[in-house]
Short mmCIF file of C-alpha atoms in Angstrom, two decimals:
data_model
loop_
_atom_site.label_atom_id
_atom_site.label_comp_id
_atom_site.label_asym_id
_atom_site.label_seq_id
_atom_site.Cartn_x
_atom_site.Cartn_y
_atom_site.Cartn_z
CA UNK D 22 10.66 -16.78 6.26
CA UNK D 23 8.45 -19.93 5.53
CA UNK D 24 7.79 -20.90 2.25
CA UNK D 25 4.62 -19.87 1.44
CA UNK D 26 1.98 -17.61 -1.36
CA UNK D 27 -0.20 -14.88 -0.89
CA UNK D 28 -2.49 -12.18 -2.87
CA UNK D 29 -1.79 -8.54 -2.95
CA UNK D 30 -5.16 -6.99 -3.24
CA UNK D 31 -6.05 -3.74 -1.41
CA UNK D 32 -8.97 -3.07 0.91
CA UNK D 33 -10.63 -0.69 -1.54
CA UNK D 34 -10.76 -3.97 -3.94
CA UNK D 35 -12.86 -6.20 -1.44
CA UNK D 36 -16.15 -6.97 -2.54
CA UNK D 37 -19.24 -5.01 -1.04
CA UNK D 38 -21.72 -2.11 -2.02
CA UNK D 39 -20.44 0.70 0.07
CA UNK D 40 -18.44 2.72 -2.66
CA UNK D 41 -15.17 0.94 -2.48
CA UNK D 42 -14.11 -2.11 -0.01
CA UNK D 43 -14.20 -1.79 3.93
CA UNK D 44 -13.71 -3.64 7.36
CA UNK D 45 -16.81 -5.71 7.20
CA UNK D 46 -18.04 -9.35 6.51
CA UNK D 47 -16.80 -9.19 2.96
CA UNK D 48 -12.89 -8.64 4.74
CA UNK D 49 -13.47 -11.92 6.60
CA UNK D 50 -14.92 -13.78 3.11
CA UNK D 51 -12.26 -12.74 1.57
CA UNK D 52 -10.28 -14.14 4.08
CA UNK D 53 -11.94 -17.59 4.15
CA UNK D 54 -10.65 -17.96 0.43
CA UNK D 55 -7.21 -17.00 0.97
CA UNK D 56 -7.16 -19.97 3.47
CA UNK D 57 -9.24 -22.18 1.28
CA UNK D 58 -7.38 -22.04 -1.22
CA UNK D 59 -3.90 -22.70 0.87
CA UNK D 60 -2.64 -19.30 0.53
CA UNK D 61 -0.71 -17.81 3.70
CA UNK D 62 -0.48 -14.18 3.39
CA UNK D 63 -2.80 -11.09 2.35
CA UNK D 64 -0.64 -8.07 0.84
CA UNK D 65 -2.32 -4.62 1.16
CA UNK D 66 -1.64 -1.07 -0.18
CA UNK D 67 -1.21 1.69 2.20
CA UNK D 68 -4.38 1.94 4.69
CA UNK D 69 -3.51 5.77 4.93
CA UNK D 70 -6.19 8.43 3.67
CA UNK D 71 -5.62 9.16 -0.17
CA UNK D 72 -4.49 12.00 -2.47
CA UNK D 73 -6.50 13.70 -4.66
CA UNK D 74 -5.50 11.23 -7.22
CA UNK D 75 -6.65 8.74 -5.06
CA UNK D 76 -3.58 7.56 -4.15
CA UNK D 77 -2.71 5.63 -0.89
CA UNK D 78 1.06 7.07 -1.43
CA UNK D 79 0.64 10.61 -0.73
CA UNK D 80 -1.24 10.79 2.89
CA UNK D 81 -2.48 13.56 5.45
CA UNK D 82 -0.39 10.94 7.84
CA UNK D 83 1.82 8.08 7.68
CA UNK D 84 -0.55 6.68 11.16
CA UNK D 85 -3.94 7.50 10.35
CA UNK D 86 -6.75 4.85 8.73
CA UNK D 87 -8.57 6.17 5.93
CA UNK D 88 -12.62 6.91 6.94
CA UNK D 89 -13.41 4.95 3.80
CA UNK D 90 -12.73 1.60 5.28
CA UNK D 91 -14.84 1.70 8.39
CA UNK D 92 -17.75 -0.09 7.76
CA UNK D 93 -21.00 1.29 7.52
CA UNK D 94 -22.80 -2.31 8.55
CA UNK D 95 -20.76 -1.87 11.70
CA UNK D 96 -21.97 1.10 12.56
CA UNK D 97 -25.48 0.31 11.77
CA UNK D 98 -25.44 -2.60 13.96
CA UNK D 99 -24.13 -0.46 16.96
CA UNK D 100 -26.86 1.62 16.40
CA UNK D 101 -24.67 4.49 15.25
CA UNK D 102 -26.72 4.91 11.65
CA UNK D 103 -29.80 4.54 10.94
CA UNK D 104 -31.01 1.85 8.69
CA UNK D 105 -31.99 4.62 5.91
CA UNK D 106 -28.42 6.07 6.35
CA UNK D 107 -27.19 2.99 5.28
CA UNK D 108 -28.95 2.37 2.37
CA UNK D 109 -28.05 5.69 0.85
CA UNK D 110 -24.77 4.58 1.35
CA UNK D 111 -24.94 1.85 -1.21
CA UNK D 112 -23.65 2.15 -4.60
CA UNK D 113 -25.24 0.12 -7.72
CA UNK D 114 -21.79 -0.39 -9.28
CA UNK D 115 -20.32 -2.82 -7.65
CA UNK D 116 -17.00 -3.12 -9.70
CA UNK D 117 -15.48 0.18 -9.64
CA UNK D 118 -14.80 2.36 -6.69
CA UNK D 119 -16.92 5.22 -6.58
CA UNK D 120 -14.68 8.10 -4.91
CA UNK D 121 -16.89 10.46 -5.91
CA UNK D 122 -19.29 9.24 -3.78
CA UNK D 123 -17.52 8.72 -1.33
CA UNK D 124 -16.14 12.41 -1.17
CA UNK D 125 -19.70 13.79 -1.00
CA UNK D 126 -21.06 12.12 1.72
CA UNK D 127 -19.19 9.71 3.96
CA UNK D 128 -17.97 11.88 6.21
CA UNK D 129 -21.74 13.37 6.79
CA UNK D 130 -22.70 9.47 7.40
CA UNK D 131 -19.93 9.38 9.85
CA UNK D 132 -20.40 12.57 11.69
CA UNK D 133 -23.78 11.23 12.21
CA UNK D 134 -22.75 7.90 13.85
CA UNK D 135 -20.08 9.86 15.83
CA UNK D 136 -23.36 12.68 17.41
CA UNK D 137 -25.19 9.31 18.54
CA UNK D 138 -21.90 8.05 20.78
CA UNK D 139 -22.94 7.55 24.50
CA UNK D 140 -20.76 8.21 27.31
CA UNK D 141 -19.52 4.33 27.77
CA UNK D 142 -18.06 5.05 23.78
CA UNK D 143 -17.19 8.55 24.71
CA UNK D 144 -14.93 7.27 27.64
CA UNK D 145 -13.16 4.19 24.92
CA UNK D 146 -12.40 6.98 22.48
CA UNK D 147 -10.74 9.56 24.82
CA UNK D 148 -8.84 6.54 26.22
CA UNK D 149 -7.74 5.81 22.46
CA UNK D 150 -6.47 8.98 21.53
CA UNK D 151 -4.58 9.05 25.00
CA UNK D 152 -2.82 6.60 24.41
CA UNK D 153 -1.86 7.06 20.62
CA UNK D 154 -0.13 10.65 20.51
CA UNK D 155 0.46 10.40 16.66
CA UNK D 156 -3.63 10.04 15.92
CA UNK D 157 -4.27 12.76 18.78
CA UNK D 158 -1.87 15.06 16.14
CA UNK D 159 -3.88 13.89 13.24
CA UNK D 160 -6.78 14.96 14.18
CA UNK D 161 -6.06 17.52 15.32
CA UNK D 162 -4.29 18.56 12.19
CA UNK D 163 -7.70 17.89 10.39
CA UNK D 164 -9.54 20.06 12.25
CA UNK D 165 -7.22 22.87 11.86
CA UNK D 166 -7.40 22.50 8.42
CA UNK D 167 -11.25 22.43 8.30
CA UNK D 168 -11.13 25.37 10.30
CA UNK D 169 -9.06 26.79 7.77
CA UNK D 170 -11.23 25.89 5.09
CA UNK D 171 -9.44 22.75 3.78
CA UNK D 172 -6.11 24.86 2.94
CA UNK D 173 -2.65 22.93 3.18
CA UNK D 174 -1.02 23.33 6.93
CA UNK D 175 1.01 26.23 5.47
CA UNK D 176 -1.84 28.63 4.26
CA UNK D 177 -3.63 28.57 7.93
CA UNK D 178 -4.48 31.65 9.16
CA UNK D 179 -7.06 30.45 12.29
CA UNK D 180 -5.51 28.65 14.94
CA UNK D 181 -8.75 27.02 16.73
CA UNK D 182 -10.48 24.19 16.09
CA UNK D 183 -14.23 23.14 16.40
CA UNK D 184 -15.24 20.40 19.03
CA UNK D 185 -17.44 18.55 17.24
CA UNK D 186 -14.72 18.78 14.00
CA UNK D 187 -12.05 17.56 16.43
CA UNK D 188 -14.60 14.72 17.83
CA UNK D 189 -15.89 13.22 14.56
CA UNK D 190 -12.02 12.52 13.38
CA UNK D 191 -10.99 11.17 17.00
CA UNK D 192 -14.36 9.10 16.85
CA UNK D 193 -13.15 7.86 12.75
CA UNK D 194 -9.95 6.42 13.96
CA UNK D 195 -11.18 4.79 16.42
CA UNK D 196 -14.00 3.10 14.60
CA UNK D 197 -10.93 2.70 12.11
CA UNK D 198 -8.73 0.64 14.33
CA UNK D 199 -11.18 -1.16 16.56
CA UNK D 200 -12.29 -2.41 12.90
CA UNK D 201 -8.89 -2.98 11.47
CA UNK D 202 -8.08 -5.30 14.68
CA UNK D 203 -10.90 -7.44 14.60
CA UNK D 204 -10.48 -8.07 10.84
CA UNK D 205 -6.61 -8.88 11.57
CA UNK D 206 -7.49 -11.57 14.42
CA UNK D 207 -10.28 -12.91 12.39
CA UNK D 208 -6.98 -13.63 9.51
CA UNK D 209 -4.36 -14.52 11.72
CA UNK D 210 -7.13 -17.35 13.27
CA UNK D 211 -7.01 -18.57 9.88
CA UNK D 212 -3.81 -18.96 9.46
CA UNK D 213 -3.27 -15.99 7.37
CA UNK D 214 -0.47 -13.06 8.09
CA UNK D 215 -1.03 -9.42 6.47
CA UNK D 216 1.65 -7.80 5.21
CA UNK D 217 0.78 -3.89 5.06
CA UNK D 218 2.87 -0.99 2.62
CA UNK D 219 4.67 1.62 3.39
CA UNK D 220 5.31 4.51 1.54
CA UNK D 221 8.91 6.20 1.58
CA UNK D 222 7.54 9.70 1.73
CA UNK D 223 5.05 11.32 3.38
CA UNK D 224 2.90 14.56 1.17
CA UNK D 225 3.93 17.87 2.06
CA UNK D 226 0.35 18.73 3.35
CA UNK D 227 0.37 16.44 6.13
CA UNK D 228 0.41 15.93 9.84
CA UNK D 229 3.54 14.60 10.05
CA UNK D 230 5.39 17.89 8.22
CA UNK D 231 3.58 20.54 10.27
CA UNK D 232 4.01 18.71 13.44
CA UNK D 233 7.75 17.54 13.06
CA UNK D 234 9.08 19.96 10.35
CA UNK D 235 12.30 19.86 11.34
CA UNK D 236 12.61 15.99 10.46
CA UNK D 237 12.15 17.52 7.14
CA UNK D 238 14.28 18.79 3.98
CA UNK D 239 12.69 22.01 4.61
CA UNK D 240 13.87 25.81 4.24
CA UNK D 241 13.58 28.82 6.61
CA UNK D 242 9.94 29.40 5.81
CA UNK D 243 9.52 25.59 5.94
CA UNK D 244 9.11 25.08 1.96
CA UNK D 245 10.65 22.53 0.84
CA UNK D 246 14.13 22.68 -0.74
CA UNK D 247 14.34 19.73 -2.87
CA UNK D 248 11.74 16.77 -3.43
CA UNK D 249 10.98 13.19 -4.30
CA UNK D 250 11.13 11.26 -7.59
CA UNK D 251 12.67 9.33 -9.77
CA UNK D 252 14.45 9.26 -13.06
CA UNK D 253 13.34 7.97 -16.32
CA UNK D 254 12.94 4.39 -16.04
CA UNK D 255 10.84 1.27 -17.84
CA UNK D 256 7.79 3.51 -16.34
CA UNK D 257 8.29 7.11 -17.60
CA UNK D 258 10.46 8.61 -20.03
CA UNK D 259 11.02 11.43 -18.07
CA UNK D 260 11.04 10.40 -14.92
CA UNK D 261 8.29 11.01 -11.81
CA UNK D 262 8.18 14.03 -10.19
CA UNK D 263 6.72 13.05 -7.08
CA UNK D 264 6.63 16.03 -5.18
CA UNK D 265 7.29 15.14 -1.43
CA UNK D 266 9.47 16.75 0.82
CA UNK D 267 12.65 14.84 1.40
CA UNK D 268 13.27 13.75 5.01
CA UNK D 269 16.39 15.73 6.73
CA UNK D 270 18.64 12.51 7.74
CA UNK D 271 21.53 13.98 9.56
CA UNK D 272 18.24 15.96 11.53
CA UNK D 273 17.02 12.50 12.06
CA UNK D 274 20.17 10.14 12.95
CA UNK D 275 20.89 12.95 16.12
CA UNK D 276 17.41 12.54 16.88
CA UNK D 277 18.18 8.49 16.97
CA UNK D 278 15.80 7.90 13.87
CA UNK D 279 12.66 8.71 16.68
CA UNK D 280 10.32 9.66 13.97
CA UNK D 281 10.99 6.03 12.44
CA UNK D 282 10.57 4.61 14.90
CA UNK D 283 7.27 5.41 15.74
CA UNK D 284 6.00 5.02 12.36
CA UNK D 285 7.71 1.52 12.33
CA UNK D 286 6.50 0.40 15.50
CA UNK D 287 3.03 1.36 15.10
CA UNK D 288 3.28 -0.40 11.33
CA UNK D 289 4.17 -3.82 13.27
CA UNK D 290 1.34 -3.19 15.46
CA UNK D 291 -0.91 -3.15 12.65
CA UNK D 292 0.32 -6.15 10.41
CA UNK D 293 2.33 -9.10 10.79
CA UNK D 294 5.33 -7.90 8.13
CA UNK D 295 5.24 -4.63 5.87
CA UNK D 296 6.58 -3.66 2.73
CA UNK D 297 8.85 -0.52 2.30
CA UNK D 298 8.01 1.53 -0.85
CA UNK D 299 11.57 2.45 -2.70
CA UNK D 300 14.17 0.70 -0.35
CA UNK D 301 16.61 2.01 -2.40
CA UNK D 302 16.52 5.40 -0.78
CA UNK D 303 17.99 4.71 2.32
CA UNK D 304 21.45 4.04 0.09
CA UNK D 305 21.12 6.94 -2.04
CA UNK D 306 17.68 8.66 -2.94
CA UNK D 307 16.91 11.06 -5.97
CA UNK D 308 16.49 15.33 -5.28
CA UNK D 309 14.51 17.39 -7.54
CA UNK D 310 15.07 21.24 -7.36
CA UNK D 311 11.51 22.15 -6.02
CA UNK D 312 11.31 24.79 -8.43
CA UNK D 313 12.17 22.17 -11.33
CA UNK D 314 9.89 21.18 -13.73
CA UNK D 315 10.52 17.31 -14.40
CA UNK D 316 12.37 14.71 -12.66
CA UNK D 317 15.03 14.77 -15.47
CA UNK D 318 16.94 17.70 -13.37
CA UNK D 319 17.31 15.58 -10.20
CA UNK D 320 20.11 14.68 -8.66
CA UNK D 321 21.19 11.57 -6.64
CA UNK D 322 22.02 12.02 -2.82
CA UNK D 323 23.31 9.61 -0.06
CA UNK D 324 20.85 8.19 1.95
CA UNK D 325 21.13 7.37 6.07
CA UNK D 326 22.90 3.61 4.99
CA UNK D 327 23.60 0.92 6.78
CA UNK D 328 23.09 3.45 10.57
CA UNK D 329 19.74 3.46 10.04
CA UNK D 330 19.22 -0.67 8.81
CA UNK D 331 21.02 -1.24 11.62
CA UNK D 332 17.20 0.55 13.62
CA UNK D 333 15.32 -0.93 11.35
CA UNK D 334 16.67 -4.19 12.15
CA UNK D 335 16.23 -4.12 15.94
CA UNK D 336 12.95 -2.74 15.56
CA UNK D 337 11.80 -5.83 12.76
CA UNK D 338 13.06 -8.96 14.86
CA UNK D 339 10.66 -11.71 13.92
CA UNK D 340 8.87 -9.44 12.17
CA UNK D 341 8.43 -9.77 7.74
CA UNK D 342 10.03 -6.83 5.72
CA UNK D 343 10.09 -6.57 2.51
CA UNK D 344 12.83 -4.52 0.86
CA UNK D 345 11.65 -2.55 -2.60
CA UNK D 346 14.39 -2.81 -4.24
CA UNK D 347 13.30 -2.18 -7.74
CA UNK D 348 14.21 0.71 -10.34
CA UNK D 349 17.39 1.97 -10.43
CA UNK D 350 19.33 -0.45 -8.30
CA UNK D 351 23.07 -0.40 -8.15
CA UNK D 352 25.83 -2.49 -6.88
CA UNK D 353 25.66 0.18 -3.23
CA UNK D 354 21.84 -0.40 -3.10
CA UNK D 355 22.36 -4.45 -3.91
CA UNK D 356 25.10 -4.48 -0.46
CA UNK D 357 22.65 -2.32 1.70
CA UNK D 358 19.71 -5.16 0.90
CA UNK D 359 21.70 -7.84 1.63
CA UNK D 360 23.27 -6.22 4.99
CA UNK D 361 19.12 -5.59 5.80
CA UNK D 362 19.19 -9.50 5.64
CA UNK D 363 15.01 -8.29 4.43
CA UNK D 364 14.16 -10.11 1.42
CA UNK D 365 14.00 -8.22 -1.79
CA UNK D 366 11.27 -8.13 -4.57
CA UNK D 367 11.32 -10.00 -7.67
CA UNK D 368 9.06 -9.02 -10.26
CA UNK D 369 8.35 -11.35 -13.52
CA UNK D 370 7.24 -9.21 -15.53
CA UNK D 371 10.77 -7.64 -15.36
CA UNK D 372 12.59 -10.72 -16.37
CA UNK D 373 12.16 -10.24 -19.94
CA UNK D 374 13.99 -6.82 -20.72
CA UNK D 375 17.17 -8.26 -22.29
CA UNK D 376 19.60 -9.01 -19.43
CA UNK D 377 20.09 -12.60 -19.29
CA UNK D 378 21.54 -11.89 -15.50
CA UNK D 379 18.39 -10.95 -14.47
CA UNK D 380 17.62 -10.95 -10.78
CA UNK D 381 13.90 -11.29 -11.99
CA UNK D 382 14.56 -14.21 -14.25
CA UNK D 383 12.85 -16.90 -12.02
CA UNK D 384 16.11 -19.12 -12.60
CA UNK D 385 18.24 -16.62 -10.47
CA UNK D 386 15.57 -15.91 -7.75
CA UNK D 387 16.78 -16.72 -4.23
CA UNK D 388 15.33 -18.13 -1.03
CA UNK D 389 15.47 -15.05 1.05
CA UNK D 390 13.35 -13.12 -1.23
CA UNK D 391 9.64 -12.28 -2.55
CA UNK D 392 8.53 -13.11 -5.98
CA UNK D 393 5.59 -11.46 -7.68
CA UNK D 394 3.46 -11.92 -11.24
CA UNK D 395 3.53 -7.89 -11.36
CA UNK D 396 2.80 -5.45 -8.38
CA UNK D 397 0.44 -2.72 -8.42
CA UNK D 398 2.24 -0.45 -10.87
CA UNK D 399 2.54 -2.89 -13.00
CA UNK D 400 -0.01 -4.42 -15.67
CA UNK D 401 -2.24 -7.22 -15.54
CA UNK D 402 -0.41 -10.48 -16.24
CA UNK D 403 -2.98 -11.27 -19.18
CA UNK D 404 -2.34 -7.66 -19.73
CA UNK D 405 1.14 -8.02 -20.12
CA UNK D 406 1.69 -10.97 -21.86
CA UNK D 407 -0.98 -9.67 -24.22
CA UNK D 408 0.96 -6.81 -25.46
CA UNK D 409 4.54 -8.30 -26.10
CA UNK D 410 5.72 -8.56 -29.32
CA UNK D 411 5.02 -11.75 -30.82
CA UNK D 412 8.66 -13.67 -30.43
CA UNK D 413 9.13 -12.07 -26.80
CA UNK D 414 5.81 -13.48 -25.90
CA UNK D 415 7.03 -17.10 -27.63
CA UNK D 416 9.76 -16.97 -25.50
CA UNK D 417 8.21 -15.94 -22.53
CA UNK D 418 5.84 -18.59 -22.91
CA UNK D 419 8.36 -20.92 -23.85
CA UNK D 420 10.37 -20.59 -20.90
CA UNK D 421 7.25 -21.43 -18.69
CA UNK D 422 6.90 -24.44 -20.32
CA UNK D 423 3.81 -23.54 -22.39
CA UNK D 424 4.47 -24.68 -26.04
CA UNK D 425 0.70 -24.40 -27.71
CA UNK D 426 -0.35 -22.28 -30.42
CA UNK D 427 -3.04 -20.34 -28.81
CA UNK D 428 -1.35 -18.82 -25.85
CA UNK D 429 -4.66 -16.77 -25.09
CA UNK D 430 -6.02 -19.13 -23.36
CA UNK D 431 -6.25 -20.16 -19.34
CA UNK D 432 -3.29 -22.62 -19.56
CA UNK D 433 -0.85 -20.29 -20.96
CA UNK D 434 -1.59 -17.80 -18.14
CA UNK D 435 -0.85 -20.45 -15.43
CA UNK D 436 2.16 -21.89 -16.64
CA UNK D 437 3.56 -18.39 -15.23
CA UNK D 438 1.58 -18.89 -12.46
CA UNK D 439 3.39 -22.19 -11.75
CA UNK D 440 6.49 -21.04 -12.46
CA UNK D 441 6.56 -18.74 -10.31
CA UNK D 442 5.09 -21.06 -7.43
CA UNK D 443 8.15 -24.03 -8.23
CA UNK D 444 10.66 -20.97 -8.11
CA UNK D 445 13.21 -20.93 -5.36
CA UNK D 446 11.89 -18.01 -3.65
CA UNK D 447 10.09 -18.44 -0.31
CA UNK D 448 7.37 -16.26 -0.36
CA UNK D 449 5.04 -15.64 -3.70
CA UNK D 450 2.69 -13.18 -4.42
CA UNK D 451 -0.34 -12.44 -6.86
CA UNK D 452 -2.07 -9.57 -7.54
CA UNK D 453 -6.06 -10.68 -7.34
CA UNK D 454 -6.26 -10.22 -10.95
CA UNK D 455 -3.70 -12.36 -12.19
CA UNK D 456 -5.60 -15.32 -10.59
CA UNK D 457 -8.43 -14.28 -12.10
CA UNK D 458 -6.80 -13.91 -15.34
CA UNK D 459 -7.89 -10.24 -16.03
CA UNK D 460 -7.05 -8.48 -18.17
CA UNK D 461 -5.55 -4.47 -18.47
CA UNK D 462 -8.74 -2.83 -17.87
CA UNK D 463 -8.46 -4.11 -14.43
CA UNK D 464 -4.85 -3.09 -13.53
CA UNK D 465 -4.23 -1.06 -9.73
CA UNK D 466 -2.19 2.02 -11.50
CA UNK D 467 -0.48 3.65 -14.71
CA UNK D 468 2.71 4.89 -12.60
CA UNK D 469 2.84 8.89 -14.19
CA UNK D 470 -0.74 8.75 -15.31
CA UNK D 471 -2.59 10.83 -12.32
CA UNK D 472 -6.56 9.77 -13.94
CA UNK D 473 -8.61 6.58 -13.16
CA UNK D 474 -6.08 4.78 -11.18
CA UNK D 475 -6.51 3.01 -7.86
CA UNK D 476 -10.62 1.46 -8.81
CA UNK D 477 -10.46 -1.75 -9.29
CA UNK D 478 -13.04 -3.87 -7.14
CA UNK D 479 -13.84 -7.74 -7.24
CA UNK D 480 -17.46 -9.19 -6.41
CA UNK D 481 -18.14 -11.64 -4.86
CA UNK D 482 -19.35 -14.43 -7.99
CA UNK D 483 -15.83 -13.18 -9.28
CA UNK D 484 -14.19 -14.65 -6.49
CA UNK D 485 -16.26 -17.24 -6.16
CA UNK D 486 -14.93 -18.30 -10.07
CA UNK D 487 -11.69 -19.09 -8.53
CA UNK D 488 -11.62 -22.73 -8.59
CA UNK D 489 -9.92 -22.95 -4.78
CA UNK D 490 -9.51 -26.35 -4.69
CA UNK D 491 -7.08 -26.18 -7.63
CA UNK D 492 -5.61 -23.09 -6.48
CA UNK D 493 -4.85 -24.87 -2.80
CA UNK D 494 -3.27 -28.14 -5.04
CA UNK D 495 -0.58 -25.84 -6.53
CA UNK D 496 0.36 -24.62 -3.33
CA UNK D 497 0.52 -27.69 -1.67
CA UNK D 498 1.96 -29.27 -4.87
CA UNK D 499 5.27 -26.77 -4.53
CA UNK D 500 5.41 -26.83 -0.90
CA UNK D 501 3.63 -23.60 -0.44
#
């Protein structure tokens, strides 16, 4: 792994006026400042459809592109929407996703650009879903379930599906990837690698469940026995109860790990390294009773191990992956990271909890790992270092070499910035807001908290009040 500096910042953040961010110009202008300002990688959140929480963890499908990021402008331009169809797809608030929106009518503006497709289209789409079995599944899966009435997989009743139902999603994930591709050659021209997300579990109600149950933790009637979570940690005092169904692993090591597989292979299609959500669950993962009623009655279990890093492995070579290995890490989960060889996360605003061993403490970080101001569970950096008690904050502050009075101020906020980029790790990452030194009101997600999470947009004079020509002399300055 080079030595190098990114921003995590998801799609739905980009700039624009279509409800939340998409595959459009405003992608590739976002791109131009990542290399202006000498940064080498772009971190995303899950591109998979969302919850009802608007969640990018908790997906219809681990393969399929959510419809919200193909972009209307595209369409227009291809003379798939008309030019009044895309101005009632604009929103006036620019800095806030609107999902409500969105939910209302952006599938009826796609099912309009997807009656217009001529034959030549018609023939590129068919050829598509050929040759991607998973997203032939998918979509079919979604228009079951509209048959069905929108009811999870395991309430059907009607077995058929409408053609034009069955059309419009084949004719979304197309739009989705063609889009996707162009915006990921555009970045890698620059000079810039994307490093996509993904989750550990996939939701219950999905296409992946009904069409592979037996890869799944599932009883007789295919409900599932136990499901995800975690215990009470520095996020919740109870724990998470997550809800998804827990994969079956001796199932899936006869079956030579084939589901992974193709969920890994067509991850490395789509980005140049990935990050896996809760690492720590291929050593030993956490099972909740399905009937429980908090994650405090969960139990741990042992996870697939080093067999299955040994397939993730082959599959990876010369390929970035980045280990989650935050939360309740042991010394088991510790020797399963290091036999990945992947680097492992390091998270600042962890350093600070009272172990002066700290693996987050910037002094101990190592080369093969990734270091981060705060990911997208955590809080703002401003945030953060706004709400520490006064002496933690001194010391925090302190330790990054910032030793005025009024820490609320720009320099206090890079000094962690700095320290961060002269650290020892070879890849760093910031969340969008952290260079823009925002402040709580503009942090990704409350882990626990299911309301207002996942909004956060930047325009496009925000971005533009990054002073990039700094930003590119720190990276250059430490080597990044």
């Amino acid at each position: 792994m080079e030595r190098a500096s990114g921003i995590l910042m998801h799609i739905t953040s980009l700039p624009g006026k279509y409800g939340a961010g998409v595959f459009g110009k405003e992608a590739k202008y976002f791109i131009d400042f990542l290399a202006e300002s000498g940064f080498k990688y772009w971190q995303t959140l899950p591109l998979v459809m969302t919850d009802e929480c608007n969640s990018p963890y908790k997906s219809f499908s681990a393969f399929a592109g959510n419809p919200y990021f193909v972009d209307p402008e595209t369409l227009c331009s291809d003379g798939l929407i008309t030019d009044n169809e895309l101005s009632g797809a604009v929103v006036t608030d620019e800095y806030r996703c609107d999902y409500e929106k969105l939910d209302r009518e952006r599938k009826i503006l796609l099912a309009n650009a997807a009656s217009r497709v001529d034959k030549t289209l018609r023939e590129k789409i068919e050829r598509f879903i050929s040759e991607n079995p998973e997203i032939e599944k998918f979509c079919v899966f979604m228009a079951r379930k509209a048959a069905n009435g929108g009811k999870p997989w395991y309430d059907w009743t009607f077995d058929k599906t409408d053609a034009d139902e069955l059309f419009l999603w084949q004719f979304i994930q197309y739009e989705f990837f063609a889009q996707w591709s162009d915006i990921k050659k555009y970045a890698n021209e620059k000079g810039i690698k994307i490093i996509g997300d993904i989750p550990i579990y996939v939701a219950y109600d999905s296409c992946d469940v009904w069409a592979n149950p037996e890869q799944f933790d599932l009883d007789k009637n295919k409900y599932p026995v136990n499901v995800a979570g975690c215990p009470p940690d520095y996020f919740s005092r109870d724990g998470q109860l997550w809800g998804n169904p827990l994969y079956n692993w001796s199932y899936m090591k006869k079956d030579g790990y084939g589901w992974w597989i193709k969920r890994m292979e067509h991850t490395f299609n789509m980005f140049d390294g990935v990050r896996i959500d809760h690492f720590r669950a291929f050593d030993s993962y956490y099972a909740i009773d399905s009937k429980a009623r908090d994650a405090r009655e969960g139990k741990w279990k042992k996870g697939p191990g080093r067999d299955f890093i040994r397939t993730l492995r082959k599959l990876s070579e010369n390929k970035l992956v980045i280990a989650e290995d935050l939360g309740d890490i042991n010394d088991s989960v510790r020797e399963l990271v290091n036999y990945s060889t992947f680097p492992g996360m390091r998270v600042f605003q962890f350093a600070f909890l009272g172990d002066p061993n700290s693996p987050h403490l910037p002094h101990n970080y190592i080369p093969n790992s990734v270091a981060y101001s705060g990911t997208h569970d955590n809080n703002t950096l401003l945030g953060y270092i706004w709400e520490l008690e006064d002496g933690l904050r001194r010391r925090v502050l302190d330790y990054c070499g910032f030793e005025g009075e009024n820490w609320d101020c720009k320099s206090s906020y890079d000094s962690v910035i700095k320290t961060l980029l002269r650290s020892s790790s070879d890849l760093v990452i910031f969340p969008l807001q952290d260079v823009l030194h925002y402040g709580s009101d503009t942090r990704m997600n409350i882990p626990g908290n299911p309301e207002g999470n996942w909004r956060f947009r930047v325009t496009k004079p925000q971005l533009d009040s990054i002073n990039r020509a700094e930003i590119y002399y720190l990276n250059r300055l430490y080597g990044r």
